[in-house]
Short mmCIF file of C-alpha atoms in Angstrom, two decimals:
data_model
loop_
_atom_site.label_atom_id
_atom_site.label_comp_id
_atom_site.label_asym_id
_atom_site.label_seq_id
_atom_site.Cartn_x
_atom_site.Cartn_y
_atom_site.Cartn_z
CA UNK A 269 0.00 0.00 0.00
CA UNK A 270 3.20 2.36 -0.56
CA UNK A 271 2.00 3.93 -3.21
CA UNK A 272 -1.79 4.37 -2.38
CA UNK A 273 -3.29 7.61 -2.67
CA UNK A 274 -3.82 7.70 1.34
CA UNK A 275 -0.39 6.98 1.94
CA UNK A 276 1.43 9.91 -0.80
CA UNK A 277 -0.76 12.50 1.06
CA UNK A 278 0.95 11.72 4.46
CA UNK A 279 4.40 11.22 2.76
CA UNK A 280 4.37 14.58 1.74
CA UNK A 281 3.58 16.62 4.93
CA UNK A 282 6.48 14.72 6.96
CA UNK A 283 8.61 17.74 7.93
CA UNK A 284 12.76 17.12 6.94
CA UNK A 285 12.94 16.22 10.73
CA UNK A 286 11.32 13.36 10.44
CA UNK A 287 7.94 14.84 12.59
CA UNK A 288 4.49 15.95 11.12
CA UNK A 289 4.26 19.38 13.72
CA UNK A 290 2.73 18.47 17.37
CA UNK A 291 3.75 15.10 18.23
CA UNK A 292 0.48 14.00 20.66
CA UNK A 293 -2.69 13.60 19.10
CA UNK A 294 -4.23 14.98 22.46
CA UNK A 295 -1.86 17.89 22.93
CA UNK A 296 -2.09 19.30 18.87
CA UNK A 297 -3.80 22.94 19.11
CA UNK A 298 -7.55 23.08 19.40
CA UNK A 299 -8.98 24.18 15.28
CA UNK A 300 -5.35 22.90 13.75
CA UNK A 301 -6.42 20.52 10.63
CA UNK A 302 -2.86 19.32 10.23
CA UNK A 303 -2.18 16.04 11.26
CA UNK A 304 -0.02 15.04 14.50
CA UNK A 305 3.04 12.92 14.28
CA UNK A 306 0.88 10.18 15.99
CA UNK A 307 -2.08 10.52 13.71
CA UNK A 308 0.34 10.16 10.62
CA UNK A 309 2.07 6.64 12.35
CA UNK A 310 -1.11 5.52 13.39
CA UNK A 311 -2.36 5.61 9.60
CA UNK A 312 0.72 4.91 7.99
CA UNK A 313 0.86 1.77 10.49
CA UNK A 314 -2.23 0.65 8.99
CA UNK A 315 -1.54 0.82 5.24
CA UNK A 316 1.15 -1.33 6.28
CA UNK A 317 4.30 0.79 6.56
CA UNK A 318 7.09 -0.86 8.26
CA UNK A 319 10.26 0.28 10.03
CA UNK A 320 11.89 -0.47 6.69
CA UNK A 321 10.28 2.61 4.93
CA UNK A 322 12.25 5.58 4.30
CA UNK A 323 9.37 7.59 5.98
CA UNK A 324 8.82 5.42 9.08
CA UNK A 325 12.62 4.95 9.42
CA UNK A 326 12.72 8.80 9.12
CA UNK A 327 10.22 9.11 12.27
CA UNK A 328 11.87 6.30 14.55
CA UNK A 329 15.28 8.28 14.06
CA UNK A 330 12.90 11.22 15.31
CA UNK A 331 11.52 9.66 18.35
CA UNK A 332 14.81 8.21 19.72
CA UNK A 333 16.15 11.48 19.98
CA UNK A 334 12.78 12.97 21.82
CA UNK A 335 13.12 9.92 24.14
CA UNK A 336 16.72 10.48 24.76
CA UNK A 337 16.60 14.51 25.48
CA UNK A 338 18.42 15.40 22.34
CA UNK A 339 15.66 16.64 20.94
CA UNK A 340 11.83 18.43 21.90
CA UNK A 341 8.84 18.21 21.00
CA UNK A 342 6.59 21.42 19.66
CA UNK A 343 3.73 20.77 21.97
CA UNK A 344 2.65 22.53 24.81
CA UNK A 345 4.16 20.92 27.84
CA UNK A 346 1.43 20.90 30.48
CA UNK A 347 1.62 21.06 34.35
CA UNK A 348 1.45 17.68 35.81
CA UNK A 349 5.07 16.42 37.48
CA UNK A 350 5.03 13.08 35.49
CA UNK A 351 4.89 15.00 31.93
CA UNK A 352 8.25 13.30 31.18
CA UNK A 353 7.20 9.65 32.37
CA UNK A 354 4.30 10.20 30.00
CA UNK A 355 6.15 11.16 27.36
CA UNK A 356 8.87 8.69 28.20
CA UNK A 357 6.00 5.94 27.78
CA UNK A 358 4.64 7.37 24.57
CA UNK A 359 8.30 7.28 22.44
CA UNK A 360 8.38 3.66 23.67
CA UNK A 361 5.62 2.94 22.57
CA UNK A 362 5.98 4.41 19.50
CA UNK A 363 9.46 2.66 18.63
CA UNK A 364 8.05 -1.04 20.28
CA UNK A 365 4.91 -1.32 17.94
CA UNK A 366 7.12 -0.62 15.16
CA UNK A 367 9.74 -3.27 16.42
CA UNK A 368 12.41 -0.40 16.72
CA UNK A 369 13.10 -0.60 20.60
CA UNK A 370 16.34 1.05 21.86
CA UNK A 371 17.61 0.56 25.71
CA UNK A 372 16.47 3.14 26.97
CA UNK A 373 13.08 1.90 25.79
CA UNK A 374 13.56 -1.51 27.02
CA UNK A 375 14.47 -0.13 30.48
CA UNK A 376 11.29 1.59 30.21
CA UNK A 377 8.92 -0.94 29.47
CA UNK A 378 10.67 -3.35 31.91
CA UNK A 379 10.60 -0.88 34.88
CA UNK A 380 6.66 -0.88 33.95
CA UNK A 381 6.41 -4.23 33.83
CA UNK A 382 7.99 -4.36 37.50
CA UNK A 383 5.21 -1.73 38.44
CA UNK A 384 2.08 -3.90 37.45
CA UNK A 385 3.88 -7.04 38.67
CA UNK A 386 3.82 -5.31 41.70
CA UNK A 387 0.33 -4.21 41.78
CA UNK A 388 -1.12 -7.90 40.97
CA UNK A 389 0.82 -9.48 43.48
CA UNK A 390 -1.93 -10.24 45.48
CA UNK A 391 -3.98 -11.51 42.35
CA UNK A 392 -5.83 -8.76 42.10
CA UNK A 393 -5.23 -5.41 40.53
CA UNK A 394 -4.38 -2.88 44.26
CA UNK A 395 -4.19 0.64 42.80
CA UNK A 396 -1.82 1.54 46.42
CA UNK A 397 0.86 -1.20 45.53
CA UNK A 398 1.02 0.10 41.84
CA UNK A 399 1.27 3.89 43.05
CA UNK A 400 3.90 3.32 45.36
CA UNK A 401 5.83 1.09 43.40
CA UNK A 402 5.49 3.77 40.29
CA UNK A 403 7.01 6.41 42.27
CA UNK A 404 9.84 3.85 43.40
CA UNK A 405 10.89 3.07 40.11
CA UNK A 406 10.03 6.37 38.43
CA UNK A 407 11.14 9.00 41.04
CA UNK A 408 7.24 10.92 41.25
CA UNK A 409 4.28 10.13 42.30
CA UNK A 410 1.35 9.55 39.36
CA UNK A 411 -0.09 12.91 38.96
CA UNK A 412 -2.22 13.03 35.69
CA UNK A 413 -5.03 10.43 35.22
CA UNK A 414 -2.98 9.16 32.46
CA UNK A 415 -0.53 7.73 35.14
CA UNK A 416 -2.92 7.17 37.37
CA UNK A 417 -3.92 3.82 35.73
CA UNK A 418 -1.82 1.79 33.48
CA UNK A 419 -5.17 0.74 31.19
CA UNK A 420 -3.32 3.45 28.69
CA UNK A 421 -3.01 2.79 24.79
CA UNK A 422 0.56 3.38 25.31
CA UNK A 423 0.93 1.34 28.46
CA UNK A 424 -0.62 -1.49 27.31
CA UNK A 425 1.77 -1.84 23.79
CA UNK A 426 4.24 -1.57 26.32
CA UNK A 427 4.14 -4.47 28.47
CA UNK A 428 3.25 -6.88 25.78
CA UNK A 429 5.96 -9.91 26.50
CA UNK A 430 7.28 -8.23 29.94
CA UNK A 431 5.25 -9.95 32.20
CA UNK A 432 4.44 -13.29 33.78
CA UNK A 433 1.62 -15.58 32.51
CA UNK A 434 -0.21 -15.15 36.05
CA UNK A 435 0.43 -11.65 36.25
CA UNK A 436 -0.55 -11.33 32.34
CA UNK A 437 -4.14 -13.28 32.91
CA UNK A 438 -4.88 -11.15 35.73
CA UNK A 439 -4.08 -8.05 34.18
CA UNK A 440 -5.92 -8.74 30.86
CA UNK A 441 -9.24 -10.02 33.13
CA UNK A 442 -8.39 -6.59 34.62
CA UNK A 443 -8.74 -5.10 31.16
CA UNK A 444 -11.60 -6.32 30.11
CA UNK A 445 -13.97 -5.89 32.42
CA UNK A 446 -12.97 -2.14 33.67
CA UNK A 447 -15.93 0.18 32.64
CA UNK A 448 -13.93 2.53 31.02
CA UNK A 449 -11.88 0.30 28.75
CA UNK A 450 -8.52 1.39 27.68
CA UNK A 451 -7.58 5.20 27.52
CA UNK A 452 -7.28 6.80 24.41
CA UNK A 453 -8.78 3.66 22.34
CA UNK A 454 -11.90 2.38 23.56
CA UNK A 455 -13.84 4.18 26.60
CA UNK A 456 -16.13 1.08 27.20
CA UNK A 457 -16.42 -1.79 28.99
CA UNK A 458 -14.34 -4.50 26.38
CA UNK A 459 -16.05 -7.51 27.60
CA UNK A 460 -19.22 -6.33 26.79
CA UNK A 461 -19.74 -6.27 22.67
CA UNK A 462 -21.02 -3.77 20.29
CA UNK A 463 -24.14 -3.28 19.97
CA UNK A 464 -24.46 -2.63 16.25
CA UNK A 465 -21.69 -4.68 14.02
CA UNK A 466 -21.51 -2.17 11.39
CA UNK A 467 -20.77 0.71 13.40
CA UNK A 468 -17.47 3.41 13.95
CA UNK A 469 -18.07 1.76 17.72
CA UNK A 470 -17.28 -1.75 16.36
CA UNK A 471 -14.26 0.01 14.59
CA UNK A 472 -12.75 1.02 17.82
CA UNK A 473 -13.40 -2.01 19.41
CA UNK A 474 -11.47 -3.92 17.34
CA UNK A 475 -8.55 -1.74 17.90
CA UNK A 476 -8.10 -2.48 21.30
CA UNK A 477 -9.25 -6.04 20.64
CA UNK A 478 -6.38 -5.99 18.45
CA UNK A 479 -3.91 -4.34 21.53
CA UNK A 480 -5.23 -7.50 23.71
CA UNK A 481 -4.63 -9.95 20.97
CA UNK A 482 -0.92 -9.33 20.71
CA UNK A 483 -0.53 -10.82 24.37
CA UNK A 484 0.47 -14.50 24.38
CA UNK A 485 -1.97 -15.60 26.37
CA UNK A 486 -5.09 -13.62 24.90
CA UNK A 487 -6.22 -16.22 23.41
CA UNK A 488 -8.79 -17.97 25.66
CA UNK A 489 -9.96 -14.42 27.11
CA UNK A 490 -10.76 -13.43 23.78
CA UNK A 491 -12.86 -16.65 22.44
CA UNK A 492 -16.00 -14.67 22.89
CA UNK A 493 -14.65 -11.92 20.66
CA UNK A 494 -13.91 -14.97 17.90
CA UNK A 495 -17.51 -15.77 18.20
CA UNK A 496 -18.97 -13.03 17.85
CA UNK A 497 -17.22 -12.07 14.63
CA UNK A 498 -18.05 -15.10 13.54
CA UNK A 499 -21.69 -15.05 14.01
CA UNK A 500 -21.31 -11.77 11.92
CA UNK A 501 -19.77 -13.22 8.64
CA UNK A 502 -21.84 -13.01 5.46
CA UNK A 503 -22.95 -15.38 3.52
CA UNK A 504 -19.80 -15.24 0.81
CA UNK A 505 -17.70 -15.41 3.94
CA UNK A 506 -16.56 -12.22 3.84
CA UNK A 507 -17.26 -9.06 6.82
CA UNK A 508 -18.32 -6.00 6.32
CA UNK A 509 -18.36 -3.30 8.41
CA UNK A 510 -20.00 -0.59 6.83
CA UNK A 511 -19.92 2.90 5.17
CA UNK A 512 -19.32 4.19 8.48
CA UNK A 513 -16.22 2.50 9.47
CA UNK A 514 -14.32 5.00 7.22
CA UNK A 515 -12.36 6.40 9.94
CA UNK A 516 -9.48 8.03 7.98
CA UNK A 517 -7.09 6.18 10.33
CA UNK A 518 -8.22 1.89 10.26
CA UNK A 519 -9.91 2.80 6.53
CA UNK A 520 -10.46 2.75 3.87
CA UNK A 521 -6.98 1.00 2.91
CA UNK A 522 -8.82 0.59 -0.70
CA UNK A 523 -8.44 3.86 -2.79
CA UNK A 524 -11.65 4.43 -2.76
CA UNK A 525 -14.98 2.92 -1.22
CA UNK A 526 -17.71 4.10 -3.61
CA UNK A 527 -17.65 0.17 -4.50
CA UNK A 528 -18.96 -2.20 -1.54
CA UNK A 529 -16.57 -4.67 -2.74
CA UNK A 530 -13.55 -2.47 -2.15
CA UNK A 531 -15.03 -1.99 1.70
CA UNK A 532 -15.86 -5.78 2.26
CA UNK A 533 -12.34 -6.37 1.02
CA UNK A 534 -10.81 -3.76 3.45
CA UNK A 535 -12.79 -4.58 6.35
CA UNK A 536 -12.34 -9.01 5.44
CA UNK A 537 -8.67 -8.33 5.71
CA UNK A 538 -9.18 -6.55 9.12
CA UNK A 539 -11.38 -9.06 10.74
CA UNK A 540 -9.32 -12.11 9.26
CA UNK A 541 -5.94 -10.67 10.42
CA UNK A 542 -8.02 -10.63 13.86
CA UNK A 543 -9.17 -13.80 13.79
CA UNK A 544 -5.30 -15.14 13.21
CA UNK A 545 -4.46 -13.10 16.17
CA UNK A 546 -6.91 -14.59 18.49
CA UNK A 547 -6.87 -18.34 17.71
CA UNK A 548 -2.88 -18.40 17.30
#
């Protein structure tokens, strides 16, 4: 998908530094239509851009020198004292889901990973174990709600293959049934399912379906997920998840959805790829 017509309009913003302007997707300025360094990934991610493009290569080179100091970021810097644990997070985050870890990164996610150890010791998720043992092996306490609780888009790619299998059951049970789901993805309760298959909802489920899935040991938590996407395939066996799953970031991958067949084809691919994920 290199040389879609989705992908040449985000090749050609990238600034010569590698960035696309304001780096968070939270933090860009309110009214700005220009795309974040995170919104361009997260697309370019999804056409299927790999660390072995010029462009994403380009970024990763970009984000290894924000994580290490060398280099800052244009946004707004706002008034919480773990604004560089956040951000600390988010460049790991970044390089790990495109397989580009560094260690400083590593040390990152690990240290993490010690945290939530920590805070399922007892088998069940004890928010004053986690905050105590954050500020041991972080130097502050949690401040900003997006500390506050690990169930963070950025947290979560994070400690993917860092923790135990007990700890890693608990905390995806954990995951799944809090009410809120998992920040910046999905602000429902994940074990409950959409309630209308061909809906932008669905769409965002499946993205932090898809977070969960990457866990070894998803796969028997996330049986009920294979059903249900199974109970939704047509009758040509393919899925199709409607004119309103064009998101601008999951789809349309196709150049162009004015066919149905083009959108099936997108959205078969998506589920499919799921479906892999969960029953590997």
């Amino acid at each position: 998908m290199n040389d879609s017509v989705w992908a040449g309009k985000i090749l050609s913003a990238q600034n010569s530094d590698g960035s696309w302007g304001f780096f968070h997707s939270m933090c860009s300025i309110s009214g700005s239509k220009r795309m974040t360094t995170e919104q361009a990934l997260r697309r370019l991610r999804k056409l299927g851009f790999t660390k072995e493009d010029k462009v994403i290569s380009k970024a990763l080179s970009y984000i290894q020198k924000c994580l290490e100091g060398s280099v800052f970021i244009p946004d707004r810097r706002e008034k919480f004292r773990d604004w560089d644990v956040f951000f600390s997070f988010i460049f790991s985050a970044w390089l790990k889901l495109f397989d580009a870890q560094t260690p400083q990164s590593e040390e990152i996610a690990l240290k993490l990973g010690t945290v939530v150890e920590k805070a399922f010791e007892q088998k069940v998720f004890n928010i004053g174990l986690y905050l105590s043992e954050f500020e041991k092996r972080f130097g502050v306490k949690p401040h900003n709600e997006r500390n506050f609780d690990f169930v963070s888009f950025y947290q979560v790619v994070l400690l993917k293959d860092i923790l135990t299998r007990q700890t890693e059951q608990l905390m995806l049970k954990y995951i799944l049934n809090k009410d809120d789901g998992i920040y910046y993805i999905y602000n429902k309760k994940l074990s409950l399912l959409p309630a209308e298959f061909k809906s932008l909802q669905t769409v965002r489920y499946l993205d932090a379906v898809e977070l969960i899935a990457e866990y070894r040991y998803s796969s028997s938590c996330l049986a009920f997920v294979s059903d249900w996407l199974k109970h939704n395939v047509q009758e040509d066996g393919s899925w199709d998840l409607g004119a309103k799953a064009k998101d601008n970031i999951n789809f349309p991958i196709s150049d162009s959805w004015r066919s149905s067949d083009s959108r099936k084809k997108d959205c078969t691919t998506r589920v499919n790829r799921l479906m892999c994920m969960i029953q590997k």
